[in-house]
CSV table of C-alpha atoms in Angstrom, one decimal:
chain,number,residue,atom,x,y,z
A,22,MET,CA,18.7,5.7,-31.7
A,23,THR,CA,18.7,9.4,-30.8
A,24,LYS,CA,18.0,10.6,-27.3
A,25,GLU,CA,14.4,11.7,-28.3
A,26,GLU,CA,13.7,8.2,-29.6
A,27,VAL,CA,15.0,6.6,-26.4
A,28,ASP,CA,12.9,9.0,-24.3
A,29,ARG,CA,9.8,8.2,-26.3
A,30,LYS,CA,10.4,4.5,-25.9
A,31,TRP,CA,10.7,4.9,-22.2
A,32,TRP,CA,7.6,7.0,-22.1
A,33,GLU,CA,5.7,4.3,-24.0
A,34,ILE,CA,6.8,1.7,-21.5
A,35,GLY,CA,5.7,4.0,-18.7
A,36,ASP,CA,2.4,4.5,-20.4
A,37,PHE,CA,1.7,0.8,-20.4
A,38,PHE,CA,2.1,0.7,-16.6
A,39,ARG,CA,0.2,3.9,-16.1
A,40,ARG,CA,-2.9,2.9,-18.1
A,41,ASN,CA,-3.0,-0.6,-16.4
A,42,SER,CA,-2.9,0.8,-12.9
A,43,LEU,CA,-5.2,3.8,-12.6
A,44,TRP,CA,-5.7,4.8,-9.0
A,45,MET,CA,-8.8,6.9,-8.5
A,46,LEU,CA,-9.5,9.8,-6.2
A,47,MET,CA,-13.2,10.1,-6.1
A,48,TYR,CA,-14.3,13.7,-5.6
A,49,CYS,CA,-18.0,12.8,-5.1
A,50,THR,CA,-20.0,16.0,-5.4
A,51,GLY,CA,-23.3,14.9,-6.8
A,52,CYS,CA,-25.6,12.1,-7.9
A,53,CYS,CA,-23.2,10.4,-10.4
A,54,ALA,CA,-21.2,9.1,-7.5
A,55,ILE,CA,-23.9,6.5,-7.0
A,56,GLU,CA,-22.6,4.8,-10.2
A,57,LEU,CA,-19.2,4.1,-8.6
A,58,PRO,CA,-20.2,1.4,-6.1
A,59,PRO,CA,-21.7,-1.0,-8.8
A,60,ALA,CA,-18.7,-0.3,-10.9
A,61,MET,CA,-16.4,-1.3,-8.1
A,62,THR,CA,-18.2,-4.3,-6.6
A,63,SER,CA,-19.1,-7.7,-8.1
A,64,ALA,CA,-21.5,-6.3,-10.8
A,65,TYR,CA,-18.7,-4.8,-13.0
A,66,ASP,CA,-15.6,-5.3,-11.0
A,67,MET,CA,-13.4,-2.3,-11.8
A,68,GLU,CA,-10.3,-4.0,-10.2
A,69,ARG,CA,-10.0,-6.2,-13.3
A,70,LEU,CA,-8.7,-3.1,-15.1
A,71,GLY,CA,-6.2,-2.5,-12.3
A,72,MET,CA,-8.3,0.4,-10.9
A,73,GLY,CA,-8.8,1.0,-7.2
A,74,PRO,CA,-9.8,3.8,-4.9
A,75,MET,CA,-7.1,5.8,-3.1
A,76,ALA,CA,-7.5,7.9,0.0
A,77,THR,CA,-5.3,10.9,-0.8
A,78,PRO,CA,-4.5,13.0,-3.8
A,79,ARG,CA,-0.7,12.4,-3.6
A,80,GLN,CA,-1.2,8.7,-4.4
A,81,ALA,CA,-4.0,9.0,-7.1
A,82,ASP,CA,-3.7,9.1,-10.9
A,83,VAL,CA,-7.2,9.9,-11.9
A,84,LEU,CA,-9.5,12.5,-10.4
A,85,LEU,CA,-13.2,11.6,-10.8
A,86,VAL,CA,-15.4,14.7,-10.7
A,87,THR,CA,-18.8,13.2,-10.2
A,88,GLY,CA,-21.5,15.9,-10.5
A,89,TYR,CA,-22.2,19.6,-10.1
A,90,LEU,CA,-19.6,21.9,-8.6
A,91,SER,CA,-20.5,24.9,-6.5
A,92,LEU,CA,-18.0,27.7,-6.1
A,93,LYS,CA,-17.0,26.5,-2.7
A,94,THR,CA,-16.3,22.9,-3.8
A,95,LEU,CA,-14.5,24.1,-6.9
A,96,ARG,CA,-11.9,25.8,-4.8
A,97,ARG,CA,-11.2,22.5,-3.0
A,98,LEU,CA,-11.2,20.6,-6.2
A,99,ILE,CA,-8.5,22.8,-7.7
A,100,TYR,CA,-6.4,22.4,-4.5
A,101,THR,CA,-6.9,18.7,-4.8
A,102,TYR,CA,-6.0,18.6,-8.5
A,103,GLU,CA,-2.8,20.6,-7.9
A,104,GLN,CA,-1.6,18.2,-5.2
A,105,MET,CA,-1.7,15.1,-7.4
A,106,SER,CA,1.6,13.9,-8.8
A,107,GLU,CA,2.1,13.9,-12.5
A,108,PRO,CA,1.0,12.4,-15.0
A,109,LYS,CA,-2.5,12.9,-13.8
A,110,TYR,CA,-5.9,12.6,-15.5
A,111,VAL,CA,-9.4,14.0,-14.9
A,112,VAL,CA,-12.7,12.3,-15.8
A,113,GLY,CA,-15.8,14.4,-15.7
A,114,PHE,CA,-19.1,12.6,-15.0
A,115,GLY,CA,-22.5,13.6,-16.3
A,116,SER,CA,-23.9,16.7,-17.9
A,117,CYS,CA,-23.1,18.9,-14.8
A,118,THR,CA,-19.4,18.9,-15.6
A,119,ILE,CA,-20.1,19.5,-19.4
A,120,ASN,CA,-22.6,22.3,-19.3
A,121,GLY,CA,-24.0,22.7,-15.8
A,122,GLY,CA,-26.8,20.1,-16.3
A,123,ILE,CA,-30.0,20.8,-14.4
A,124,TYR,CA,-28.3,23.3,-12.2
A,125,HIS,CA,-27.0,25.4,-15.1
A,126,ASP,CA,-28.9,28.6,-14.0
A,127,SER,CA,-28.0,28.5,-10.3
A,128,HIS,CA,-25.9,31.4,-9.0
A,129,ALA,CA,-23.7,29.1,-6.9
A,130,VAL,CA,-22.8,26.5,-9.6
A,131,ILE,CA,-20.2,26.6,-12.3
A,132,ASN,CA,-21.2,25.4,-15.8
A,133,GLN,CA,-18.1,24.2,-17.5
A,134,LEU,CA,-15.5,22.3,-15.6
A,135,ASP,CA,-13.1,22.5,-18.6
A,136,GLN,CA,-12.7,26.3,-17.9
A,137,TYR,CA,-11.0,25.6,-14.5
A,138,ILE,CA,-9.0,22.4,-14.8
A,139,PRO,CA,-8.3,20.3,-17.9
A,140,VAL,CA,-10.6,17.4,-18.4
A,141,ASP,CA,-9.4,14.3,-20.3
A,142,THR,CA,-12.6,12.3,-20.7
A,143,TYR,CA,-16.2,13.0,-20.2
A,144,VAL,CA,-18.9,10.4,-19.4
A,145,ALA,CA,-22.1,11.7,-20.8
A,146,GLY,CA,-25.6,11.2,-19.3
A,147,CYS,CA,-27.7,12.5,-16.4
A,148,MET,CA,-26.9,10.2,-14.7
A,149,PRO,CA,-24.6,8.0,-16.8
A,150,ASN,CA,-25.3,4.3,-16.3
A,151,THR,CA,-22.5,2.1,-15.1
A,152,GLU,CA,-21.7,0.7,-18.5
A,153,ALA,CA,-21.1,4.2,-19.7
A,154,VAL,CA,-18.8,4.8,-16.7
A,155,MET,CA,-16.8,1.7,-17.4
A,156,ASN,CA,-16.7,2.7,-21.1
A,157,GLY,CA,-15.3,6.1,-20.0
A,158,PHE,CA,-12.4,4.4,-18.2
A,159,ILE,CA,-11.6,2.2,-21.3
A,160,ASP,CA,-11.7,5.4,-23.3
A,161,LEU,CA,-9.2,7.0,-20.9
A,162,MET,CA,-6.9,4.0,-21.2
A,163,GLU,CA,-7.1,4.3,-25.0
A,164,LEU,CA,-6.3,8.0,-24.8
A,165,ILE,CA,-3.3,7.3,-22.6
A,166,LYS,CA,-2.1,4.7,-25.1
A,167,THR,CA,-2.4,7.2,-28.0
A,168,LYS,CA,-0.8,10.0,-25.9
A,169,LYS,CA,-3.9,12.2,-26.2
A,170,ALA,CA,-4.6,12.3,-22.4
A,171,ASP,CA,-2.3,15.3,-21.9
A,172,GLY,CA,-4.5,17.4,-19.7
A,173,TRP,CA,-1.7,17.8,-17.1
A,174,LYS,CA,0.6,19.2,-19.8
A,175,ARG,CA,-2.1,21.6,-21.1
A,176,TYR,CA,-2.5,22.8,-17.5
A,177,HIS,CA,1.2,23.8,-17.4
A,178,GLU,CA,1.1,25.4,-20.9
A,179,ASN,CA,-2.1,27.4,-20.4
A,180,TYR,CA,-1.7,28.1,-16.7
A,181,GLU,CA,-2.3,31.8,-17.1
A,182,TRP,CA,-5.7,31.2,-18.8
A,183,TYR,CA,-6.8,28.6,-16.2
A,184,LYS,CA,-5.7,30.9,-13.4
A,185,LYS,CA,-7.6,33.8,-14.8
A,186,ASN,CA,-10.8,31.8,-15.1
A,187,GLN,CA,-10.4,30.5,-11.6
A,188,LEU,CA,-9.8,34.0,-10.2
A,189,ASP,CA,-12.8,35.4,-12.2
A,190,SER,CA,-15.2,32.9,-10.7
A,191,LEU,CA,-13.7,32.4,-7.2
A,192,GLY,CA,-11.9,35.6,-6.4
A,193,SER,CA,-8.7,35.5,-4.5
A,194,ILE,CA,-8.6,34.6,-0.8
A,195,GLU,CA,-6.2,35.7,1.8
A,196,VAL,CA,-4.7,32.7,3.5
A,197,LYS,CA,-3.4,33.3,7.0
A,198,ASP,CA,-0.5,31.0,7.4
A,199,GLU,CA,0.8,31.2,10.9
A,200,PHE,CA,3.4,28.5,10.3
A,201,HIS,CA,5.4,30.5,7.8
A,202,GLU,CA,5.2,33.9,9.4
B,11,MET,CA,31.9,-18.0,1.8
B,12,SER,CA,33.8,-14.8,1.5
B,13,ILE,CA,32.2,-11.6,2.7
B,14,GLY,CA,31.6,-10.3,-0.9
B,15,LEU,CA,29.8,-13.4,-2.0
B,16,SER,CA,27.8,-13.3,1.2
B,17,ILE,CA,26.6,-9.8,0.5
B,18,ILE,CA,25.7,-10.7,-3.1
B,19,ALA,CA,23.8,-13.8,-1.8
B,20,GLY,CA,22.1,-11.6,0.8
B,21,LEU,CA,20.9,-9.1,-1.8
B,22,GLY,CA,19.7,-12.1,-3.8
B,23,VAL,CA,17.6,-13.2,-0.8
B,24,ALA,CA,16.1,-9.7,-0.5
B,25,LEU,CA,15.3,-9.7,-4.3
B,26,PHE,CA,13.8,-13.2,-4.0
B,27,GLY,CA,11.7,-12.0,-1.1
B,28,PHE,CA,10.5,-9.0,-3.0
B,29,VAL,CA,9.5,-11.0,-6.1
B,30,LEU,CA,7.9,-13.8,-4.1
B,31,GLN,CA,5.9,-11.5,-1.8
B,32,THR,CA,4.7,-9.3,-4.7
B,33,SER,CA,3.5,-12.3,-6.7
B,34,VAL,CA,1.8,-13.8,-3.6
B,35,ALA,CA,0.2,-10.4,-2.9
B,36,GLY,CA,-1.1,-10.2,-6.5
B,37,LEU,CA,-2.5,-13.8,-6.2
B,38,ASN,CA,-4.1,-12.9,-3.0
B,39,ARG,CA,-5.9,-10.0,-4.5
B,40,LYS,CA,-7.5,-12.5,-6.9
B,41,VAL,CA,-8.3,-14.8,-4.0
B,42,VAL,CA,-10.0,-12.0,-2.1
B,43,ALA,CA,-11.8,-11.0,-5.3
B,44,ARG,CA,-13.3,-14.5,-5.6
B,45,LEU,CA,-14.3,-14.3,-1.9
B,46,GLN,CA,-16.3,-11.2,-2.8
B,47,LYS,CA,-17.8,-12.8,-6.0
B,48,ARG,CA,-15.6,-10.7,-8.3
B,49,TYR,CA,-13.1,-11.8,-11.0
B,50,GLY,CA,-10.1,-9.8,-9.7
B,51,PRO,CA,-7.0,-8.2,-11.3
B,52,LYS,CA,-4.2,-9.9,-13.1
B,53,TRP,CA,-1.8,-11.8,-10.8
B,54,TYR,CA,1.0,-9.4,-11.7
B,55,GLN,CA,-1.0,-6.3,-10.9
B,56,GLU,CA,1.2,-5.5,-7.9
B,57,PHE,CA,4.3,-5.3,-10.2
B,58,ILE,CA,2.4,-3.0,-12.6
B,59,ASP,CA,1.5,-0.8,-9.6
B,60,ILE,CA,5.0,-0.6,-8.3
B,61,PHE,CA,6.6,0.2,-11.7
B,62,LYS,CA,3.9,2.8,-12.4
B,63,LEU,CA,4.7,4.5,-9.1
B,64,LEU,CA,8.4,4.5,-9.9
B,65,SER,CA,7.6,6.1,-13.3
B,66,LYS,CA,5.7,9.0,-11.9
B,67,ARG,CA,7.0,12.4,-10.8
B,68,ALA,CA,7.0,13.0,-7.1
B,69,THR,CA,6.7,15.9,-4.8
B,70,SER,CA,9.4,16.3,-2.1
B,71,HIS,CA,8.8,17.8,1.3
B,72,GLY,CA,12.4,18.4,2.3
B,73,TRP,CA,15.4,16.2,2.6
B,74,ILE,CA,14.3,14.3,5.8
B,75,PHE,CA,11.3,13.2,3.8
B,76,ASP,CA,13.5,11.8,1.0
B,77,PHE,CA,16.2,10.5,3.2
B,78,GLY,CA,13.8,8.6,5.5
B,79,VAL,CA,12.4,6.7,2.6
B,80,ILE,CA,15.9,5.5,1.5
B,81,MET,CA,16.7,4.7,5.1
B,82,ALA,CA,13.5,2.6,5.4
B,83,LEU,CA,14.2,0.7,2.2
B,84,GLY,CA,17.9,0.2,3.0
B,85,GLY,CA,17.1,-1.0,6.6
B,86,ILE,CA,14.6,-3.5,5.4
B,87,ILE,CA,16.9,-4.9,2.7
B,88,ALA,CA,19.6,-5.2,5.3
B,89,THR,CA,17.2,-7.2,7.5
B,90,ALA,CA,16.1,-9.5,4.7
B,91,MET,CA,19.7,-10.3,3.8
B,92,PHE,CA,20.0,-12.4,7.1
B,93,MET,CA,16.9,-14.4,6.5
B,94,PRO,CA,17.3,-18.1,5.9
B,95,ILE,CA,15.1,-19.5,3.1
B,96,THR,CA,15.7,-23.2,3.6
B,97,ASN,CA,18.1,-25.0,6.0
B,98,ASN,CA,21.1,-24.7,3.7
B,99,LEU,CA,20.1,-21.5,1.7
B,100,LEU,CA,21.5,-18.8,4.0
B,101,ALA,CA,23.6,-15.8,3.0
B,102,PHE,CA,25.4,-15.2,6.3
B,103,GLU,CA,26.1,-18.5,8.1
B,104,GLY,CA,25.6,-18.2,11.8
B,105,PHE,CA,24.2,-14.7,11.7
B,106,ASP,CA,20.5,-15.6,11.5
B,107,ASN,CA,19.9,-14.9,15.2
B,108,PHE,CA,16.3,-14.0,16.1
B,109,PHE,CA,17.3,-10.8,17.8
B,110,ILE,CA,19.1,-9.6,14.7
B,111,PHE,CA,15.7,-9.5,13.0
B,112,VAL,CA,14.0,-7.8,16.0
B,113,TYR,CA,16.6,-5.0,16.1
B,114,LEU,CA,17.2,-4.5,12.4
B,115,ILE,CA,13.6,-4.4,11.3
B,116,ALA,CA,13.1,-1.4,13.6
B,117,VAL,CA,15.6,0.6,11.4
B,118,GLY,CA,13.2,0.3,8.5
B,119,MET,CA,10.2,1.2,10.7
B,120,LEU,CA,11.9,4.2,12.3
B,121,GLY,CA,13.1,5.4,8.9
B,122,MET,CA,9.6,5.5,7.7
B,123,ALA,CA,8.4,7.2,10.9
B,124,MET,CA,11.0,9.9,10.5
B,125,SER,CA,10.2,10.4,6.9
B,126,ALA,CA,6.4,10.6,7.5
B,127,SER,CA,6.9,13.0,10.3
B,128,GLY,CA,9.1,15.1,8.1
B,129,SER,CA,6.2,15.6,5.6
B,130,GLY,CA,4.5,17.9,8.1
B,131,ASN,CA,1.1,16.4,7.6
B,132,PRO,CA,-0.7,15.9,10.9
B,133,LEU,CA,-2.5,12.8,9.6
B,134,ALA,CA,1.0,11.3,8.9
B,135,SER,CA,2.1,12.0,12.5
B,136,ILE,CA,-1.1,10.4,13.8
B,137,GLY,CA,-0.5,7.4,11.6
B,138,VAL,CA,3.1,7.0,12.8
B,139,MET,CA,2.0,7.3,16.4
B,140,ARG,CA,-0.6,4.6,15.9
B,141,ALA,CA,1.9,2.4,14.1
B,142,LEU,CA,4.4,2.6,16.9
B,143,THR,CA,1.7,2.0,19.5
B,144,THR,CA,0.5,-1.1,17.6
B,145,MET,CA,4.1,-2.3,17.4
B,146,LEU,CA,4.4,-1.9,21.2
B,147,ALA,CA,1.2,-3.9,21.6
B,148,TYR,CA,2.0,-7.0,19.4
B,149,GLU,CA,5.7,-7.2,20.2
B,150,VAL,CA,5.2,-8.2,23.9
B,151,PRO,CA,3.1,-11.4,23.5
B,152,PHE,CA,5.1,-12.4,20.5
B,153,MET,CA,8.4,-11.9,22.4
B,154,VAL,CA,7.1,-14.0,25.3
B,155,ILE,CA,6.2,-16.9,23.1
B,156,VAL,CA,9.5,-16.7,21.1
B,157,LEU,CA,11.5,-16.6,24.3
B,158,THR,CA,9.6,-19.7,25.4
B,159,ILE,CA,10.7,-21.4,22.2
B,160,ILE,CA,14.3,-20.2,22.7
B,161,ASN,CA,14.2,-21.6,26.3
B,162,LEU,CA,12.9,-25.0,25.1
B,163,THR,CA,15.3,-25.4,22.2
B,164,GLY,CA,18.3,-23.7,23.8
B,165,GLU,CA,19.0,-22.0,20.5
B,166,SER,CA,18.2,-18.4,19.3
B,167,SER,CA,19.3,-18.9,15.7
B,168,VAL,CA,16.2,-19.0,13.4
B,169,SER,CA,17.5,-21.9,11.3
B,170,ALA,CA,18.6,-23.9,14.3
B,171,ILE,CA,15.1,-23.6,15.8
B,172,ALA,CA,13.7,-24.7,12.4
B,173,GLN,CA,16.0,-27.7,12.4
B,174,ALA,CA,15.2,-28.6,16.0
B,175,GLN,CA,11.5,-28.9,14.9
B,176,GLN,CA,12.4,-31.0,11.9
B,177,LEU,CA,14.3,-33.5,14.0
B,178,GLY,CA,11.2,-34.5,15.9
B,179,GLY,CA,9.1,-35.2,12.8
B,180,ASP,CA,6.3,-33.2,11.2
B,181,PHE,CA,4.2,-33.0,14.3
B,182,ASN,CA,6.9,-31.4,16.4
B,183,TRP,CA,6.2,-28.0,14.9
B,184,PHE,CA,5.8,-25.4,17.6
B,185,ILE,CA,2.4,-24.3,16.3
B,186,ILE,CA,1.3,-27.9,17.4
B,187,ALA,CA,3.7,-28.5,20.2
B,188,LEU,CA,2.6,-25.2,21.9
B,189,PRO,CA,-1.0,-24.9,20.7
B,190,ILE,CA,-1.9,-21.8,22.8
B,191,GLY,CA,1.3,-20.1,21.7
B,192,GLY,CA,0.5,-20.9,18.1
B,193,VAL,CA,-2.8,-18.9,18.5
B,194,VAL,CA,-0.9,-16.0,20.0
B,195,ALA,CA,1.7,-16.2,17.2
B,196,VAL,CA,-1.0,-16.0,14.5
B,197,LEU,CA,-2.6,-13.0,16.3
B,198,SER,CA,0.7,-11.3,16.6
B,199,LEU,CA,1.5,-12.0,12.9
B,200,MET,CA,-1.8,-10.3,11.9
B,201,GLY,CA,-0.7,-7.3,14.0
B,202,MET,CA,2.7,-7.3,12.3
B,203,LEU,CA,1.3,-7.5,8.8
B,204,GLY,CA,-1.2,-4.8,9.6
B,205,LYS,CA,-4.1,-7.1,8.7
B,206,LYS,CA,-7.7,-6.1,9.3
B,207,PRO,CA,-8.6,-5.9,13.0
B,208,PHE,CA,-5.2,-4.2,13.6
B,209,GLU,CA,-4.8,-2.0,10.6
B,210,THR,CA,-5.7,1.1,12.5
B,211,TYR,CA,-2.6,2.9,11.5
B,212,ILE,CA,-3.5,2.8,7.8
B,213,ALA,CA,-7.2,3.5,8.2
B,214,PRO,CA,-7.9,5.1,4.7
B,215,ALA,CA,-11.4,6.2,5.7
B,216,GLU,CA,-10.3,8.1,8.8
B,217,ILE,CA,-6.8,9.3,8.5
B,218,ALA,CA,-6.2,9.0,4.7
B,219,SER,CA,-3.6,6.1,4.7
B,220,GLY,CA,-1.9,7.4,7.8
B,221,PRO,CA,1.9,7.5,7.4
B,222,MET,CA,1.6,7.3,3.7
B,223,VAL,CA,-0.7,10.3,3.3
B,224,GLU,CA,1.9,12.6,1.7
B,225,TYR,CA,3.7,10.0,-0.5
B,226,GLY,CA,3.2,9.8,-4.2
B,227,GLY,CA,5.2,8.7,-7.2
B,228,LYS,CA,8.8,7.4,-6.6
B,229,GLN,CA,8.8,7.6,-2.8
B,230,LEU,CA,5.5,5.6,-2.6
B,231,GLY,CA,7.0,3.1,-5.0
B,232,MET,CA,10.0,2.6,-2.7
B,233,LEU,CA,7.7,2.3,0.3
B,234,PHE,CA,5.7,-0.4,-1.6
B,235,ILE,CA,8.9,-2.3,-2.2
B,236,MET,CA,9.8,-1.9,1.5
B,237,HIS,CA,6.4,-3.1,2.5
B,238,GLU,CA,6.6,-6.2,0.4
B,239,ILE,CA,10.1,-7.1,1.8
B,240,THR,CA,8.8,-6.5,5.4
B,241,VAL,CA,6.0,-8.9,4.8
B,242,PHE,CA,8.4,-11.4,3.4
B,243,ILE,CA,10.6,-11.1,6.6
B,244,GLU,CA,7.6,-11.5,9.0
B,245,VAL,CA,5.9,-14.4,7.2
B,246,SER,CA,9.3,-16.2,6.8
B,247,LEU,CA,10.0,-15.8,10.5
B,248,PHE,CA,6.6,-17.3,11.3
B,249,VAL,CA,7.4,-20.2,9.0
B,250,HIS,CA,10.8,-20.9,10.5
B,251,LEU,CA,9.8,-20.4,14.1
B,252,PHE,CA,6.4,-22.1,14.2
B,253,LEU,CA,5.9,-24.3,11.1
B,254,GLY,CA,9.2,-26.2,11.2
B,255,GLY,CA,11.1,-24.2,8.6
B,256,ALA,CA,11.8,-25.8,5.2
B,257,GLU,CA,14.1,-28.6,4.0
B,258,ASN,CA,13.8,-27.4,0.4
B,259,ILE,CA,12.5,-24.4,-1.4
B,260,ILE,CA,9.2,-26.1,-2.6
B,261,ILE,CA,8.2,-26.7,1.0
B,262,PHE,CA,9.1,-23.1,1.9
B,263,LEU,CA,7.0,-21.7,-0.9
B,264,VAL,CA,4.0,-23.9,0.1
B,265,LYS,CA,4.2,-22.9,3.7
B,266,TYR,CA,4.7,-19.3,2.9
B,267,VAL,CA,1.7,-19.0,0.5
B,268,ALA,CA,-0.5,-21.0,2.9
B,269,VAL,CA,0.4,-18.7,5.9
B,270,TYR,CA,-0.1,-15.5,4.0
B,271,THR,CA,-3.3,-16.5,2.3
B,272,PHE,CA,-4.8,-17.8,5.6
B,273,VAL,CA,-4.0,-14.5,7.4
B,274,ASN,CA,-5.3,-12.5,4.4
B,275,LEU,CA,-8.6,-14.5,4.3
B,276,ILE,CA,-9.2,-13.8,8.0
B,277,SER,CA,-8.4,-10.2,7.4
B,278,TYR,CA,-11.0,-9.6,4.8
B,279,VAL,CA,-14.0,-10.7,6.9
B,280,ASN,CA,-13.1,-8.4,9.8
B,281,GLY,CA,-13.7,-4.9,10.7
B,282,ARG,CA,-11.2,-2.5,12.2
B,283,PHE,CA,-10.3,-1.9,15.9
B,284,LYS,CA,-9.7,1.6,17.4
B,285,ILE,CA,-6.2,2.1,18.5
B,286,ASP,CA,-7.0,1.8,22.2
B,287,GLN,CA,-8.9,-1.4,21.5
B,288,VAL,CA,-5.8,-2.8,19.7
B,289,VAL,CA,-3.6,-2.2,22.7
B,290,VAL,CA,-6.1,-3.5,25.2
B,291,PHE,CA,-6.7,-6.5,23.1
B,292,PHE,CA,-3.1,-7.5,22.8
B,293,TYR,CA,-2.3,-6.8,26.4
B,294,LYS,CA,-5.3,-8.8,27.6
B,295,TRP,CA,-5.8,-12.0,25.7
B,296,PRO,CA,-2.7,-12.8,23.7
B,297,LEU,CA,-0.4,-11.7,26.5
B,298,LEU,CA,-2.3,-13.7,29.1
B,299,LEU,CA,-2.3,-16.8,26.8
B,300,ALA,CA,1.4,-16.4,26.1
B,301,VAL,CA,2.3,-16.2,29.8
B,302,ILE,CA,0.1,-19.3,30.5
B,303,GLN,CA,1.8,-21.1,27.7
B,304,ALA,CA,5.2,-20.1,28.9
B,305,VAL,CA,4.5,-21.3,32.4
B,306,MET,CA,3.0,-24.5,31.2
B,307,ALA,CA,5.9,-25.2,28.9
B,308,ILE,CA,8.9,-24.1,31.0
B,309,TYR,CA,7.8,-24.9,34.6
B,310,LEU,CA,5.3,-27.8,34.1
B,311,GLY,CA,7.0,-29.3,31.0
B,312,LEU,CA,3.7,-29.6,29.2
B,313,VAL,CA,4.9,-29.7,25.6
B,314,ILE,CA,2.9,-31.9,23.2
């Protein structure tokens, strides 16, 4: 076997572990977040899939963006996404992350999440029901298996484009960092 | 046994502890799930979690951060090497003194404390401070009760204490012979394992996993391995000191699983103490009970 083949085999083994143990960071911004408690508790029992909530972005694998994003929360979302360790995946919930949903004409709300960070799976609906949420996670597992969940790679490759979109919407901010002065 | 063979046997004990505790923790996730009317994950879910973490890329926050993790894992493996599993299965003959465990287990804890402080996250520092405060709280009553046992048996070797209990038959276990001390020991064990009323230093909702807030990927995987071996050491100590040890490996496994599951079940129906409540609790009831038990056993000779 060549080195590429060996690397690919190792990556496939790693993918098996990664898709069977997805730790979530729940960035609960809107109403879709209400679908997560029934998915986690005895009704649908997400832990069967090896999924569980995590308290900090460093430990998490999946970022769940559940609802509309105002410009202020988007900035924190990007910080959070960039802190997560790779490989990392993003799941967008509901129509707000797809096209702005019912808040599409608000001055403070962004319409397409995909312009700012790469999204691997969307769960459609306003709000999606819990079966759809569970289905979305199964879809994400399937995408990881077929190596199509490569949003974190696309973020590296198209970083200029994402950065430009982020700056256009958010503007740059001066961070006063006393620690490093 | 030559020193080389002893070291290999010791590493085998550490590996055995890791595999055993990881499996038992996975089974316990299923048990807890049934308690909450859920189905629960696969029994080997914990192994998948650890291998996934080891396969991920990790951020470093400087060499103290990385070195502390290695020191923690190495310290805990070194502690586990001295642990007797049964009466005869023991890597270093004559070196299983109780105080070796007390001193060596601190190396692992301090390595983790150093590494977490090196991450520069204030939540990690708060978590470390709370972990060391909790340690200060549960160690005192536990020490009083173990020193009582050492006084009664005249031995401080863990396997010798286990054999002293076996000589008197099944009902000479110290959890029965010293009933008040047994209660104190269970409470201290819950503090050691970081189970629910005393898990203030993890506190995911308040301080985002405490000491582990900045760990992800490989370092977190190594800390998970460290945690599993630490739990193995603490539960095995309880089995040997209070439940009469084990003549063979089957008895050891049964006692080990029973103790861990019992503590875990208590844990999942409890809330969480604040850090000052943890300290006040341990210095009030368990310490009082431990001193009463010590006076009763040593000065009045009241041992069942």
